[in-house]
Structures are given as C-alpha cells and as structure tokens.
C-alpha cells in the first residue's frame, strides 16, 4: 500500500503533461491568428501595463488641512473709515479647510427684541385682519402680533427690531480690497497602505522661500501662498461680481503620486474651480446664486440686550484634497498577467472558429484537431490495448 | 544567417498552433460538462456582467456642501417673550456641512470671574479640610479655594460665578418651534476620473421650483428644502424627545450614478438616519445620549468682563455625501473576460477528473487523452524519424 | 431542417471535448515543472487567498465624529487669577471633528478703530516720505496715513489701536493646565456596501465604564476618553513646547474590519501623530512651525465699538476616520481563481519552452507534441478519410 502511494507521488513528480497541438501551416490562418495574438499581447503590455500601470496597487490618502489668511481690508461708508483684519473677515477664525472670506455686507446695528413692522413686501396688509396674531412666516422676521402698521402697511412682528432690510446689496462691494488678501495652505496627507506621509511644504519650500513667494500656475506652482484675486480669476470668475453676491470656490489639492519613483516626485498640484455655477453668467433661472449668511454680535446697552446683525456676502473657499497613489504590487501584476493569458485563450477560440467553420478545408482541419470516441453503440475492443485506438479500426 | 531569421519569422507568421482535442461522445459526461460550462458562462454573463456590471470601472466623488436654515423660533419663559432667528440658533453661522440647530438651552446670565460655592452634588464638604486649595476636579467648574461654604455645604471655587446649574433640563424643550425650520442643502460633486461635475440642483430644479417646494420622499424627492420635523421623523425619532436632550442626525446624499447612461439620470437620493442610537429607546445603559455643548457671549458691564453662558441642546445635522459612479471601461471588461476564461479552464479540469477517475471506461479515455513517452530506460530510435513514435513499437 | 438543429443540439450536449496531452516521463522536466506549478499554487492559495484575503471585497465607511472637551484651565498673569472653561478655550464650541484647544495666548484689550503707529520692525520710517498714504502692507495692521511717528519711528496706520504686539510669546505657556483636560470622542461609521453601522462605543463600553475610564494604549484601548497630555506624548511631542507655539495632532480612528467574523470584532484603534513636523526638532528651516489664529470679541464702551483681540496658540486636534472593511464575495474569489488558472497557463508555457528548446531530446518531444499539416503544396487526399493523416504518408 505504502509502495503504491510512493509510486503515485514519484509518478506525479517525474511526469509532466503538455497539450498536443496541431501546427497548421496555412498563410491566411497563420497571419490572422498571429495578428490577433500580437494585438492581445500589445494590449496587455501597452495598455494594461504601461498606460494604465496595471502592475500597481492604489491607495487614497487621509489628509489634514490648515489655512491662514493675511491682509487688511478697508471700507469707507459715508465718510466713516474702517479697517477689517483677519479676526473680522474670516469665518470661522480657527483656520479650517472650509471658510468664508467676507467681501460685502449689510449691517443692521442696535437691534433689540421688540415689536416693529415687517419689511415692505414681506407681509403686506391693509387691516389687522390680514395679520394673524401668533403666526409665523417661514421667510419672515418674527411672530406676528396681529396689528397692521398704518405707516408701512405691513404686519407688526415681535422680532429683533428694527428688522434687517436686505433689498439693496452694496455695489461696488464694500470690501473690494479682499482681492489683495493672501491665503496660506498647509496640507498633510498620509497614504495608510503605503505608509507614506507628505506635506505640501515639499523639499525646497522652506521658510525663506515662503516669506517671498506667491503662487503662479507656471512660475511657482508649489508656492502655498495664494492671492485671493488670483484664485478667483483662475476659477474663471470676475472678482467684482463674486465679491458682491458671494460665491463658492473649490481649491483642489491634487496628490497623484507614483511611489515606484522617489517620494520626492510626489508633489501637489493646485486647481481652482467654482462650485455652484458662475454668477457672471446672469443665469437667473439657476436655482441659487451667491453665498451669504447672517451673523450676530450680542452686547448689552443700559442693561438691555442688543445685537449687531451682519448679513455677510463672501467667498467660501473649500480646500478639497484629492489623492491617488500607486505602487508596484505582486497581486495586481499577476492578476493582470493571469487574465491576459485568459484573453489569449479567447484569441485561440476565435482562430479555431475561423479554422473549423470558415476555411474551405475546414473538414481536414477538424480531423486533424479532433479525435472521436465513437462509443454510441459499441465498446472498444480493449481498453488498454493501444494508445491510438483509431489504428485498430 | 539572415535567411534563417527570415525563415523563422515567416514560419512564425504562417503557422498557427491549436490544441488537439478528444471529442468524447458520452451522454453522461457530455451533459454534466456542458451544464458546468453553461453554468460558468451564465455566471460570467449574468452575474459579473449584467448584475454586478463588471465591465465598468468605478469612481468616488469629491464634494462640497453648503447649507442654509430658515425660520424663526419663539420662546416664552416666565412671561418673557423672545424670538430666535438664524443668527441665534445655528452653530456655526457660515453654512457648513455639519452644524447644530439649537432646540433647548440652559442660560446662565451675568457670570463674572470670582469665588462662589460649587453646585450641590459636585463637591460636597462638611469642613474646609474637605476642600484642598488650588486643586481641580475634572468635572468641576473651577479651582478650589480651600473654603467650605456653610450654606450650600459645597467647596468654594474660583470660577465664572454664579456656576451653571444644569440639573434640570427644560421640558417641553424651549424651542419646539424648531420643528418648522427649513434646511436648504446645496451640494456639488465632482467625479475626478470621469471628469463629471453635478449639483443637487439638477435639471428642472430651478429658482421657481425651489421657492415653493418642500422635500417629500415620494412626491418631491429632488427638492433640496427639508422641514426639520420631517428630517427627524424620517430618521425614526420623536421630535420632542430629541429636541429636549439633543441628538445627531445624518443626512446622506447618495450619488449612485451610471455614466453609461445620460448624466441627466445621475440624481441624488436623500436618506436620513440617527447617528448615535435613538434617545427614544430609554436605553439608559447606552454610553452617551443627547447632544449638547457650551457657548459663551462675553461683554463688559461697568468695566467688568462678564459673560452669558448657554448650555445648548440641539440637533446636530451632518450632511454626508456618499458617491459611487460607474462607467464602461476596457480594462475591467477584459479582466472579467480573461478570468472568466480561466474559470472555464477550472470547469474543464473538473470534467477531466470525472472522465479519467470516475467513469467505468476511464482507462479507455485516459488512453485517448494521453500519449506516453516511455523513455525511462531507452532512447527513441531516431529523434526526427516519425511524428508518431508509438507506431514504431 | 428541424431535424438538423435537434441533431446539432444533441451533439452539443452529448459531446465533450478535452485536450489531448503528452505525458512526458522525464525526471528533470517533471520535477522542474511540478515545482513551478506547486509554486504558482502556493502563491494563489497562500498569498492571494490567505495573506491578502483575495476572496473578499472591500468597502470604506462614511463617518460622523462628535467631540467634547472637559476640564478647567487656570492662569495667573501678574497676580490676576482667571479660570478658563470649555466655552472659553475650545474653538469652535459645537464639538466638531476638527477643533483647537487654546494653550497660550497674547491678549490685546480695548482696541478701537483709530490712528496709531505701527509696531517697531513692521514699517520703520525716518520721515513722512517713507509712509505712502493710503497704501497697505500685506503683513501690516492697517492702512497708512502718510505720517511718520517721531517717537516709535514707524509709520502711522489707520487700524484697530493699539496694534497687537506679538513679538514675545509667553513662556511657559499660560495654560499649561491644558495637559489635564480630557477629550471624549464619539464616532459612528457606516459601511454602505455591507450595510453595517458601528459606533466607537462598542459592546461593553457603557455609561458606567465611560464615567471612570481613561484611554491607555494597552490597558484600556477602547476607552473613548483621552487626556490631552497623553495624546501629546503618544504623538511623540513635548507638551510644554507644543503648548507654547501650538501644533496640529491627528487622532486616527482606524476601523479595519473583517465582516466574515462577527461584527463584534470590528473595533476601532486609536493612533496619534503630529501632522506638520515636530516643533521640538528646532528645525527652524522648516517652513511653518506652530499653530495660531486671531480671534476678536467685540463690545461697546460708551457707545464706541471696541474689541478684545486674542492671538490664540493652541493644539489643533483632527479626528481622522480611516476605514477598510472586508467581506467574502463571489466575484473577487472567482476572479482570483480565474487569473490563477491563467498564471498556471504561464507555468505551462515556461515548461514547454524548457522541453522544446533546452532539453537534448527536444526534437523528439517536439514531434510528440506537434502534428504538422504540410499543406503548402498539396491537398490532402480526402478531407474526411482519416482522423490521423500521418498514417497515410
């Protein structure tokens, strides 16, 4: 018994089976099939391996972004000069990846809780019966008291009074000086599978360089300091238009890296694009143009709580990190080779179809390729008698 | 020499090899193997190609979200009427993808830095020796002075005084009117590999439609304006419960797109779900229920710095963008075909095992399939003598 | 006709073709080829299936993070004692995934809009001609008035006066007590493809456990409460250094899950690392060290708008969720098997090359493997005459 197993194993190791093949010497079939096979080979090597880099596995990064604005704004509204610094025009202040730079505003000072008439147009009335006491309007400023104000012909509301009048947006925008602000972006990316961490302050971008550089798409594409005006124009917008009604700009930091090369070649690329359509296009049918939000500063005056309400129009900047790293890996390589061999098999099937069904000598080739076991009715004489049963017929 | 190479190349191009095969005419084997092969074919075509769309490559989007709340809240605490507008109840104000809508609060007005007794229960004492001067308690309000207050029987602390008493949460929640607030979501997604940018304001969602619509899962599934009460109920919560202690709701904007169709068919779907368990479940053993944070407004009164402390209970809304786009691509298609051919090969191996080891006539088929080169002891007469050495035996 | 189709179908179903093979009985070839084949098999089973779990498909999660700080800070600047609670030292207050904990600050109190000289060093001058009226400097504090201040020898600016002097950073940092603050992280992840939702408050992490636990990498790796000092030291920083100039720390919540096991085994791992280099390294050449931002509190004093400006140095904590779940799936399994079979085919090709080109008896094996159709000049006698044309020669 043990002998038998040993024999089987030695047989297994000392034997090797290889398919028997027919070598068809036919110009037409030969050329067609070789071309098909070369095409498949070219696809696998050229497309899958060289062009699409199918021998690499991919990884996307986890990232962290920190931003810092610099620059001073200046407004002169009816003779009152004001300066605006970072603490005043950036929301939120702590340097997030997504923030708003105020470029225009409507200020309503000294609001306190009380009763006052609504804005004309918001809730017009002719008599008290038009104003249902205690009811709200979704887009209104407060809760109606049930009284129709005779002067303004609008319902009286319990609200922060006087109510904000935002019918008129200042033009030109009050903070046109925002064009000269600068934005500093610090971005760190980590590719967890490959274990690589990179910062956008790559080799050569040191403190000395940063103190002087300004981003330019061709001249200094790695400088992490951006002028607001440049960001807007690179996104294809007109600064004055976007500064007036606000808008949202995406700054895409693109980390497309090939870690088969030195990591030093893994550098960020910055792209700029508007996020919700272009306010220049005067595309009034578009659902929602501009970017604004309301913001209040509360204070006490003579023990009465008051607030300054700001309707802020601004440029919202979203720093969006997009990453795709690639590195040689055994598994995608062998998977690509393996399925390439499979497609080679498909090429063989196609050629066989030509050979066996389309050529005039198809019957001849069929006989060459196939051996038939005609056992519908009869048993072969002896199972082990001969290795070539046909010769017995 | 050159002739030789030319010959080799012409031989290569004018020849074609195809495997020789045995055509086994046996009903049992035939049916079994054909069924296995058809099964594999059905799997490849039906499952990999049609069901899982294995001929497509995938891409996830980078996205940007902007939100805007509308609506006015109203509170009446002990006869004092107050209205709350967006600038008061949304944190942060600038329209982030993740924000909190205040629904309930505990207000502590007029705090100033000084010395006052701790809350009962926080650090009880009977004499000064129980209060170690200068030490802190992680959950306390300040630094202990070393004095035990006789009236409250708690340690005196250096803190913002009077200390906040948050033992009693207002019920019903003070801002039940939050149920009628509306949320407007603007979401832009970009699929970088496919180069497609979409906004949730898809074709047909124009300014006119938005001014009137309200999201409804069946009637208006594309309207980007959501009533707070609807969001809460679609998440499976009870508004009053969540408004009292706060909670976190995820609004998933699902972009599952097939770019083999027109991009117009790429539309968002909105799903709503609670993020950290349901406060309704009275599952007191669960680690952490509710959502709250503290927020202070600083001011000066008679040159003394004071603050109003708000413990805000609110509904935190996280707009989560989830995206998966698919498009026809040559490489996954050919990889799928290639590995499908490989699995066909596995089917052949299985059938061969049946043929060669299980059938009664296995020895006959073995002889048909295999040709043996018995060269253990002897050399063949002539290497090139015959193409069929067996006939020489 | 119909008969013919029926015959073709029955032929198709009752037939089975299997490749004819040569069984080469040669020790060298046998051993070499079997070893190659076993190597391929070991690679497919061992590497692709067991090590890389190639039978699984993968999914990344959408996640939501909520944070809450606890603890009280204490400062004593020139005899003035102050306490700082969560509402004072966390920016923003609402518990975001990314926030800043103030550890040091430069306070400039009582600023109002007016004219005052710039900081020495910012814009030095000797006479009015050095100060161009109306012009700005990107890093300055305001708009120049055109006057050179005689006392400070700097240009006068229209700015928030007095201007902030941030030349001297307090050392030791004012809020060293930040070391004892604690951070509570609530994190929920949803794997959309697998339909699994998990929270970092996993089984066993209940309210009772949380009230007492503190994260420790070995002793309590699942406790979601972290001491600030621990976070800093686990990131490899020195607390006092980072507290002085600020810094950014990433807390990676790593969800690497295998859903072939019970979901209970899907637990988060917390890792800590500095995001932009180590401030300890005194690597002054590095572009940007520290983390700070400016923040203002506005108020009115005698009807004049004033503000308190804080330059906040702090530790920015980014909670980064990293996720990769795996689960058995038919398609990657069969793709792996299919391309494995393809690689088997490559092994056969390699062995055939050895057999047909390197062995001394290569011509013999060539004749065994190939059958030639020498049809360059002649037609075979009869197409269907014989299945083995060689025997006719």
CSV table of N, CA, C and O in Angstrom, one decimal, chain C residues 57-118:
chain,number,residue,atom,x,y,z
C,57,UNK,N,-14.3,41.3,-0.9
C,57,UNK,CA,-14.4,42.6,-1.5
C,57,UNK,C,-14.3,43.6,-0.3
C,57,UNK,O,-14.4,43.3,0.8
C,58,UNK,N,-14.0,44.9,-0.7
C,58,UNK,CA,-13.7,45.9,0.3
C,58,UNK,C,-14.7,47.0,0.3
C,58,UNK,O,-15.4,47.2,-0.7
C,59,UNK,N,-14.7,47.8,1.4
C,59,UNK,CA,-15.6,48.9,1.5
C,59,UNK,C,-15.0,49.9,2.4
C,59,UNK,O,-14.4,49.5,3.4
C,60,UNK,N,-15.2,51.2,2.1
C,60,UNK,CA,-14.8,52.2,3.1
C,60,UNK,C,-16.0,52.9,3.6
C,60,UNK,O,-17.1,52.9,3.0
C,61,UNK,N,-15.9,53.4,4.8
C,61,UNK,CA,-17.1,53.9,5.6
C,61,UNK,C,-17.3,55.4,5.4
C,61,UNK,O,-16.4,56.2,5.0
C,62,UNK,N,-18.6,55.8,5.5
C,62,UNK,CA,-18.9,57.2,5.7
C,62,UNK,C,-19.0,57.3,7.3
C,62,UNK,O,-19.5,56.5,7.9
C,63,UNK,N,-18.5,58.5,7.8
C,63,UNK,CA,-18.5,58.5,9.2
C,63,UNK,C,-18.9,59.9,9.8
C,63,UNK,O,-18.9,60.9,9.0
C,64,UNK,N,-19.1,59.9,11.0
C,64,UNK,CA,-19.5,61.1,11.7
C,64,UNK,C,-18.8,61.2,13.1
C,64,UNK,O,-18.8,60.2,13.8
C,65,UNK,N,-18.3,62.3,13.4
C,65,UNK,CA,-17.5,62.4,14.6
C,65,UNK,C,-18.0,63.6,15.5
C,65,UNK,O,-18.4,64.6,15.0
C,66,UNK,N,-18.1,63.3,16.8
C,66,UNK,CA,-18.5,64.4,17.7
C,66,UNK,C,-17.6,64.4,18.9
C,66,UNK,O,-17.2,63.3,19.3
C,67,UNK,N,-17.1,65.5,19.3
C,67,UNK,CA,-16.1,65.6,20.4
C,67,UNK,C,-16.6,66.5,21.5
C,67,UNK,O,-17.4,67.3,21.3
C,68,UNK,N,-16.1,66.2,22.7
C,68,UNK,CA,-16.4,67.0,23.8
C,68,UNK,C,-15.2,67.1,24.8
C,68,UNK,O,-14.7,66.1,25.2
C,69,UNK,N,-14.8,68.3,25.1
C,69,UNK,CA,-13.7,68.5,26.0
C,69,UNK,C,-14.3,68.7,27.4
C,69,UNK,O,-15.4,69.2,27.6
C,70,UNK,N,-13.5,68.4,28.4
C,70,UNK,CA,-13.8,68.7,29.8
C,70,UNK,C,-12.6,69.1,30.5
C,70,UNK,O,-11.4,68.7,30.2
C,71,UNK,N,-12.7,69.9,31.5
C,71,UNK,CA,-11.6,70.4,32.3
C,71,UNK,C,-11.6,71.9,32.4
C,71,UNK,O,-12.2,72.6,31.6
C,72,UNK,N,-10.9,72.4,33.5
C,72,UNK,CA,-10.9,73.8,33.7
C,72,UNK,C,-9.4,74.3,33.7
C,72,UNK,O,-8.6,73.6,34.3
C,73,UNK,N,-9.2,75.4,33.0
C,73,UNK,CA,-7.8,75.9,33.0
C,73,UNK,C,-7.7,77.1,34.0
C,73,UNK,O,-8.7,77.7,34.4
C,74,UNK,N,-6.5,77.4,34.3
C,74,UNK,CA,-6.3,78.4,35.3
C,74,UNK,C,-5.0,79.2,34.9
C,74,UNK,O,-4.0,78.7,34.6
C,75,UNK,N,-5.1,80.6,34.9
C,75,UNK,CA,-4.0,81.4,34.6
C,75,UNK,C,-3.8,82.4,35.7
C,75,UNK,O,-4.8,82.8,36.4
C,76,UNK,N,-2.6,82.8,36.0
C,76,UNK,CA,-2.3,83.8,37.0
C,76,UNK,C,-1.2,84.7,36.3
C,76,UNK,O,0.0,84.5,36.4
C,77,UNK,N,-1.7,85.8,35.6
C,77,UNK,CA,-0.8,86.7,34.9
C,77,UNK,C,-0.7,88.0,35.8
C,77,UNK,O,-1.7,88.7,36.0
C,78,UNK,N,0.4,88.3,36.3
C,78,UNK,CA,0.7,89.4,37.1
C,78,UNK,C,-0.3,89.6,38.2
C,78,UNK,O,-0.9,90.6,38.4
C,79,UNK,N,-0.6,88.5,38.9
C,79,UNK,CA,-1.5,88.5,40.1
C,79,UNK,C,-2.9,88.4,39.8
C,79,UNK,O,-3.8,88.2,40.7
C,80,UNK,N,-3.3,88.5,38.5
C,80,UNK,CA,-4.7,88.4,38.1
C,80,UNK,C,-5.1,86.9,37.9
C,80,UNK,O,-4.6,86.3,36.9
C,81,UNK,N,-5.9,86.4,38.7
C,81,UNK,CA,-6.3,85.0,38.6
C,81,UNK,C,-7.5,84.9,37.6
C,81,UNK,O,-8.4,85.7,37.7
C,82,UNK,N,-7.4,83.9,36.7
C,82,UNK,CA,-8.5,83.7,35.8
C,82,UNK,C,-8.8,82.2,35.7
C,82,UNK,O,-7.8,81.4,35.7
C,83,UNK,N,-10.0,81.8,35.5
C,83,UNK,CA,-10.3,80.4,35.1
C,83,UNK,C,-10.8,80.4,33.7
C,83,UNK,O,-11.5,81.3,33.3
C,84,UNK,N,-10.5,79.3,33.0
C,84,UNK,CA,-11.0,79.2,31.6
C,84,UNK,C,-11.7,77.9,31.5
C,84,UNK,O,-11.2,76.8,31.8
C,85,UNK,N,-13.0,77.9,31.1
C,85,UNK,CA,-13.7,76.7,30.9
C,85,UNK,C,-13.9,76.4,29.4
C,85,UNK,O,-13.4,77.1,28.6
C,86,UNK,N,-14.6,75.3,29.2
C,86,UNK,CA,-14.7,74.8,27.8
C,86,UNK,C,-15.2,75.9,26.9
C,86,UNK,O,-14.7,76.0,25.7
C,87,UNK,N,-16.2,76.7,27.3
C,87,UNK,CA,-16.7,77.7,26.5
C,87,UNK,C,-15.7,78.7,26.1
C,87,UNK,O,-15.8,79.5,25.1
C,88,UNK,N,-14.6,78.8,26.8
C,88,UNK,CA,-13.5,79.8,26.6
C,88,UNK,C,-12.4,79.3,25.8
C,88,UNK,O,-11.7,80.0,25.1
C,89,UNK,N,-12.0,78.0,25.9
C,89,UNK,CA,-10.8,77.5,25.3
C,89,UNK,C,-10.9,76.6,24.1
C,89,UNK,O,-10.0,76.2,23.5
C,90,UNK,N,-12.2,76.2,23.7
C,90,UNK,CA,-12.4,75.4,22.6
C,90,UNK,C,-12.9,76.2,21.4
C,90,UNK,O,-13.9,76.9,21.6
C,91,UNK,N,-12.3,76.0,20.2
C,91,UNK,CA,-12.8,76.7,19.0
C,91,UNK,C,-12.9,75.7,17.9
C,91,UNK,O,-12.0,75.0,17.6
C,92,UNK,N,-14.1,75.5,17.3
C,92,UNK,CA,-15.3,76.1,17.6
C,92,UNK,C,-16.0,75.4,18.7
C,92,UNK,O,-15.6,74.3,19.1
C,93,UNK,N,-17.1,76.0,19.3
C,93,UNK,CA,-17.6,75.4,20.6
C,93,UNK,C,-18.4,74.1,20.3
C,93,UNK,O,-18.6,73.3,21.2
C,94,UNK,N,-18.9,73.9,19.1
C,94,UNK,CA,-20.0,72.9,18.9
C,94,UNK,C,-19.6,71.4,18.8
C,94,UNK,O,-20.4,70.6,18.5
C,95,UNK,N,-18.3,71.1,19.1
C,95,UNK,CA,-18.0,69.7,19.1
C,95,UNK,C,-17.7,69.1,17.8
C,95,UNK,O,-18.1,68.0,17.5
C,96,UNK,N,-16.9,69.8,16.9
C,96,UNK,CA,-16.6,69.3,15.6
C,96,UNK,C,-15.5,68.3,15.7
C,96,UNK,O,-14.8,68.1,16.7
C,97,UNK,N,-15.3,67.6,14.5
C,97,UNK,CA,-14.2,66.6,14.4
C,97,UNK,C,-12.8,67.3,14.4
C,97,UNK,O,-11.8,66.6,14.6
C,98,UNK,N,-12.8,68.6,14.0
C,98,UNK,CA,-11.5,69.3,14.0
C,98,UNK,C,-11.7,70.6,14.8
C,98,UNK,O,-12.6,71.4,14.5
C,99,UNK,N,-10.9,70.7,15.8
C,99,UNK,CA,-11.0,71.9,16.7
C,99,UNK,C,-9.7,72.2,17.3
C,99,UNK,O,-8.7,71.5,17.3
C,100,UNK,N,-9.7,73.4,18.0
C,100,UNK,CA,-8.4,73.9,18.6
C,100,UNK,C,-8.7,74.1,20.1
C,100,UNK,O,-9.7,74.6,20.5
C,101,UNK,N,-7.7,73.6,20.9
C,101,UNK,CA,-7.7,73.8,22.3
C,101,UNK,C,-6.6,74.9,22.6
C,101,UNK,O,-5.4,74.7,22.3
C,102,UNK,N,-7.1,76.0,23.1
C,102,UNK,CA,-6.1,77.1,23.4
C,102,UNK,C,-5.2,76.7,24.5
C,102,UNK,O,-5.6,76.2,25.5
C,103,UNK,N,-3.9,76.9,24.3
C,103,UNK,CA,-2.9,76.6,25.4
C,103,UNK,C,-2.0,77.8,25.7
C,103,UNK,O,-1.3,77.8,26.7
C,104,UNK,N,-2.1,78.8,24.9
C,104,UNK,CA,-1.3,80.0,25.1
C,104,UNK,C,-2.0,81.2,24.4
C,104,UNK,O,-2.7,80.9,23.4
C,105,UNK,N,-1.7,82.4,24.8
C,105,UNK,CA,-2.4,83.5,24.1
C,105,UNK,C,-1.7,84.8,24.3
C,105,UNK,O,-0.9,85.0,25.3
C,106,UNK,N,-1.9,85.7,23.4
C,106,UNK,CA,-1.4,87.1,23.5
C,106,UNK,C,-2.7,87.9,23.4
C,106,UNK,O,-3.4,87.9,22.4
C,107,UNK,N,-3.0,88.6,24.5
C,107,UNK,CA,-4.3,89.4,24.5
C,107,UNK,C,-4.0,90.9,24.3
C,107,UNK,O,-3.0,91.4,24.9
C,108,UNK,N,-4.8,91.5,23.5
C,108,UNK,CA,-4.7,92.9,23.3
C,108,UNK,C,-6.1,93.5,23.6
C,108,UNK,O,-7.1,93.3,22.8
C,109,UNK,N,-6.2,94.2,24.7
C,109,UNK,CA,-7.6,94.6,25.2
C,109,UNK,C,-7.9,96.0,24.8
C,109,UNK,O,-7.0,96.8,24.6
C,110,UNK,N,-9.2,96.3,24.6
C,110,UNK,CA,-9.6,97.6,24.4
C,110,UNK,C,-9.2,98.3,23.1
C,110,UNK,O,-9.0,99.5,23.0
C,111,UNK,N,-9.1,97.5,22.0
C,111,UNK,CA,-8.8,98.1,20.7
C,111,UNK,C,-10.0,98.8,20.2
C,111,UNK,O,-11.1,98.3,20.3
C,112,UNK,N,-9.7,100.0,19.6
C,112,UNK,CA,-10.8,100.7,18.9
C,112,UNK,C,-10.2,101.2,17.6
C,112,UNK,O,-9.0,101.3,17.4
C,113,UNK,N,-11.1,101.5,16.6
C,113,UNK,CA,-10.6,102.0,15.3
C,113,UNK,C,-10.1,103.4,15.4
C,113,UNK,O,-10.7,104.2,16.0
C,114,UNK,N,-8.9,103.6,14.9
C,114,UNK,CA,-8.3,104.9,15.1
C,114,UNK,C,-6.9,104.9,14.4
C,114,UNK,O,-6.6,104.0,13.6
C,115,UNK,N,-6.1,105.9,14.7
C,115,UNK,CA,-4.8,106.1,14.1
C,115,UNK,C,-3.7,105.9,15.2
C,115,UNK,O,-3.8,106.5,16.3
C,116,UNK,N,-2.7,105.1,14.9
C,116,UNK,CA,-1.7,104.8,15.8
C,116,UNK,C,-0.5,104.3,15.1
C,116,UNK,O,-0.6,103.8,14.0
C,117,UNK,N,0.7,104.4,15.7
C,117,UNK,CA,1.9,104.0,15.0
C,117,UNK,C,2.0,102.5,14.9
C,117,UNK,O,1.5,101.8,15.8
C,118,UNK,N,2.6,102.0,13.8
C,118,UNK,CA,2.8,100.6,13.6
C,118,UNK,C,3.8,100.0,14.6
C,118,UNK,O,4.5,100.8,15.3
